[in-house]
């Protein structure tokens, strides 16, 4: 399967996790309201949400406790010009504060790993602050490694 078809297949499918009532579902067209609801203080418009779930290079997984969304991971497939043809960028991972430390983030990341493997994506990365001790420990517990301790991220603003 071509990496470009990452989201085109599997949207709407659910996976049961180790927790009795926890289900992870991949969002797709028709799930815009869930994306808007998960936006919190900075919600997207329905049009923005529709664009996200329709993008073939976007993976949006949501963990549901019964019918209630309790966490999500949002990632983009990035094409590469050398090495593997594509890599997964984990853009955002969030679990409701009241639901943390219950394995939800781990379940989301493991499901994302499985989807990546199924589609031939062998590597992924995430950015976090080195001062964010819980995130640093979490990503390390998943087997993540820091290839270069001195890597830095630079942000650019493009005013209108």
Coordinates of C-alpha atoms in Angstrom, one line a residue:
X1 CA 0.0 0.0 0.0
X2 CA 1.3 3.4 -0.9
X3 CA 2.1 5.7 2.1
X4 CA -0.2 8.3 0.5
X5 CA -3.2 6.2 1.4
X6 CA -2.6 6.3 5.1
X7 CA -5.9 7.9 6.2
X8 CA -7.9 6.9 3.1
X9 CA -8.2 3.4 4.6
X10 CA -9.3 2.6 8.1
X11 CA -11.1 5.9 9.0
X12 CA -14.0 5.1 11.3
X13 CA -12.6 1.8 12.5
X14 CA -12.4 1.1 16.2
X15 CA -10.0 -0.9 18.3
X16 CA -10.8 -2.1 21.8
X17 CA -8.0 -1.6 24.3
X18 CA -7.1 -3.3 27.5
X19 CA -9.5 -1.2 29.5
X20 CA -13.0 -2.5 29.5
X21 CA -14.8 0.6 28.1
X22 CA -11.9 2.2 26.2
X23 CA -12.2 2.3 22.4
X24 CA -9.8 4.0 20.1
X25 CA -11.3 5.2 16.8
X26 CA -9.7 6.8 13.8
X27 CA -11.6 9.9 12.7
X28 CA -12.6 10.5 9.2
X29 CA -15.2 12.4 7.2
X30 CA -18.3 12.9 9.3
X31 CA -16.4 13.2 12.5
X32 CA -15.9 17.0 12.3
X33 CA -18.0 17.7 15.5
X34 CA -15.7 15.5 17.5
X35 CA -12.7 17.4 16.3
X36 CA -14.4 20.7 17.1
X37 CA -15.3 19.4 20.6
X38 CA -11.7 18.3 21.3
X39 CA -10.4 21.8 20.4
X40 CA -10.9 23.0 24.0
X41 CA -10.1 26.7 24.4
X42 CA -9.0 27.0 20.8
X43 CA -11.6 25.0 18.8
X44 CA -11.4 24.7 15.1
X45 CA -14.2 25.7 12.8
X46 CA -16.2 22.9 11.2
X47 CA -14.5 23.7 7.8
X48 CA -11.1 23.4 9.4
X49 CA -12.1 20.2 11.1
X50 CA -13.5 18.8 7.8
X51 CA -10.1 19.6 6.1
X52 CA -8.2 17.8 8.8
X53 CA -10.2 14.6 8.7
X54 CA -10.3 14.5 4.9
X55 CA -6.5 15.0 4.6
X56 CA -5.0 11.7 3.5
X57 CA -1.7 12.3 5.4
X58 CA -3.4 13.0 8.7
X59 CA -4.1 10.4 11.4
X60 CA -6.5 11.5 14.1
X61 CA -7.1 8.8 16.8
X62 CA -9.5 9.4 19.6
X63 CA -9.9 7.4 22.8
X64 CA -13.5 7.0 23.9
X65 CA -14.6 5.8 27.4
X66 CA -18.0 4.5 26.5
X67 CA -19.2 7.4 24.2
X68 CA -17.1 10.2 25.8
X69 CA -13.9 11.3 24.1
X70 CA -11.1 11.2 26.8
X71 CA -8.0 11.7 24.7
X72 CA -6.5 11.9 21.2
X73 CA -3.3 11.8 19.2
X74 CA -3.0 13.8 16.0
X75 CA -0.2 13.0 13.6
X76 CA 0.9 13.9 10.0
X77 CA 2.7 11.7 7.5
X78 CA 5.6 13.7 6.1
X79 CA 7.2 12.8 2.8
X80 CA 11.0 12.6 2.8
X81 CA 13.6 13.1 0.1
X82 CA 16.1 10.7 1.6
X83 CA 15.9 7.5 3.6
X84 CA 12.4 6.1 4.2
X85 CA 9.8 7.6 1.9
X86 CA 7.9 9.1 4.8
X87 CA 8.0 9.7 8.5
X88 CA 5.2 10.3 11.0
X89 CA 5.2 13.6 13.0
X90 CA 3.2 13.3 16.2
X91 CA 1.8 16.8 16.4
X92 CA -0.4 16.6 19.4
X93 CA -1.2 14.1 22.2
X94 CA -3.7 15.0 24.9
X95 CA -5.6 13.1 27.6
X96 CA -8.3 14.7 29.8
X97 CA -6.7 15.6 33.1
X98 CA -9.1 13.5 35.1
X99 CA -8.2 10.5 32.9
X100 CA -4.4 10.7 33.0
X101 CA -2.1 7.9 34.3
X102 CA -4.6 5.3 33.2
X103 CA -2.8 4.0 30.1
X104 CA -4.8 6.1 27.6
X105 CA -1.9 8.0 26.1
X106 CA 0.1 4.7 25.8
X107 CA -2.9 3.0 24.1
X108 CA -3.2 5.9 21.6
X109 CA 0.5 5.8 20.8
X110 CA 0.6 2.0 20.4
X111 CA -2.4 2.2 18.0
X112 CA -0.6 5.0 16.0
X113 CA 2.5 2.7 15.9
X114 CA 0.4 -0.2 14.6
X115 CA -1.1 2.0 11.8
X116 CA 2.3 3.3 10.9
X117 CA 3.7 -0.3 10.6
X118 CA 0.7 -1.4 8.5
X119 CA 1.5 1.4 6.0
X120 CA 5.2 1.0 5.8
X121 CA 6.1 4.0 7.9
X122 CA 9.1 3.0 10.0
X123 CA 9.9 6.1 11.9
X124 CA 8.2 8.9 13.7
X125 CA 9.0 11.8 15.9
X126 CA 7.5 14.2 18.5
X127 CA 8.6 17.6 19.9
X128 CA 8.4 18.5 23.5
X129 CA 10.3 20.7 26.0
X130 CA 13.2 19.0 27.7
X131 CA 11.9 20.7 30.9
X132 CA 8.6 18.7 30.6
X133 CA 9.7 15.8 32.8
X134 CA 6.4 13.8 32.5
X135 CA 6.4 14.0 28.7
X136 CA 10.2 13.2 28.5
X137 CA 9.7 10.1 30.7
X138 CA 6.6 9.0 28.8
X139 CA 8.2 9.1 25.3
X140 CA 11.3 7.3 26.7
X141 CA 9.0 4.6 28.2
X142 CA 7.6 4.0 24.7
X143 CA 11.1 3.4 23.3
X144 CA 11.7 6.9 22.0
X145 CA 15.3 8.1 21.8
X146 CA 16.8 11.5 21.5
X147 CA 19.2 11.1 18.5
X148 CA 21.0 14.4 19.3
X149 CA 20.9 16.0 22.7
X150 CA 21.6 19.4 21.2
X151 CA 18.8 19.4 18.6
X152 CA 16.9 22.7 18.6
X153 CA 13.6 23.7 17.1
X154 CA 13.2 27.1 15.4
X155 CA 9.8 28.7 14.8
X156 CA 9.1 31.2 12.0
X157 CA 6.3 33.6 11.8
X158 CA 4.9 34.6 8.4
X159 CA 2.7 37.7 8.9
X160 CA 0.0 38.3 6.4

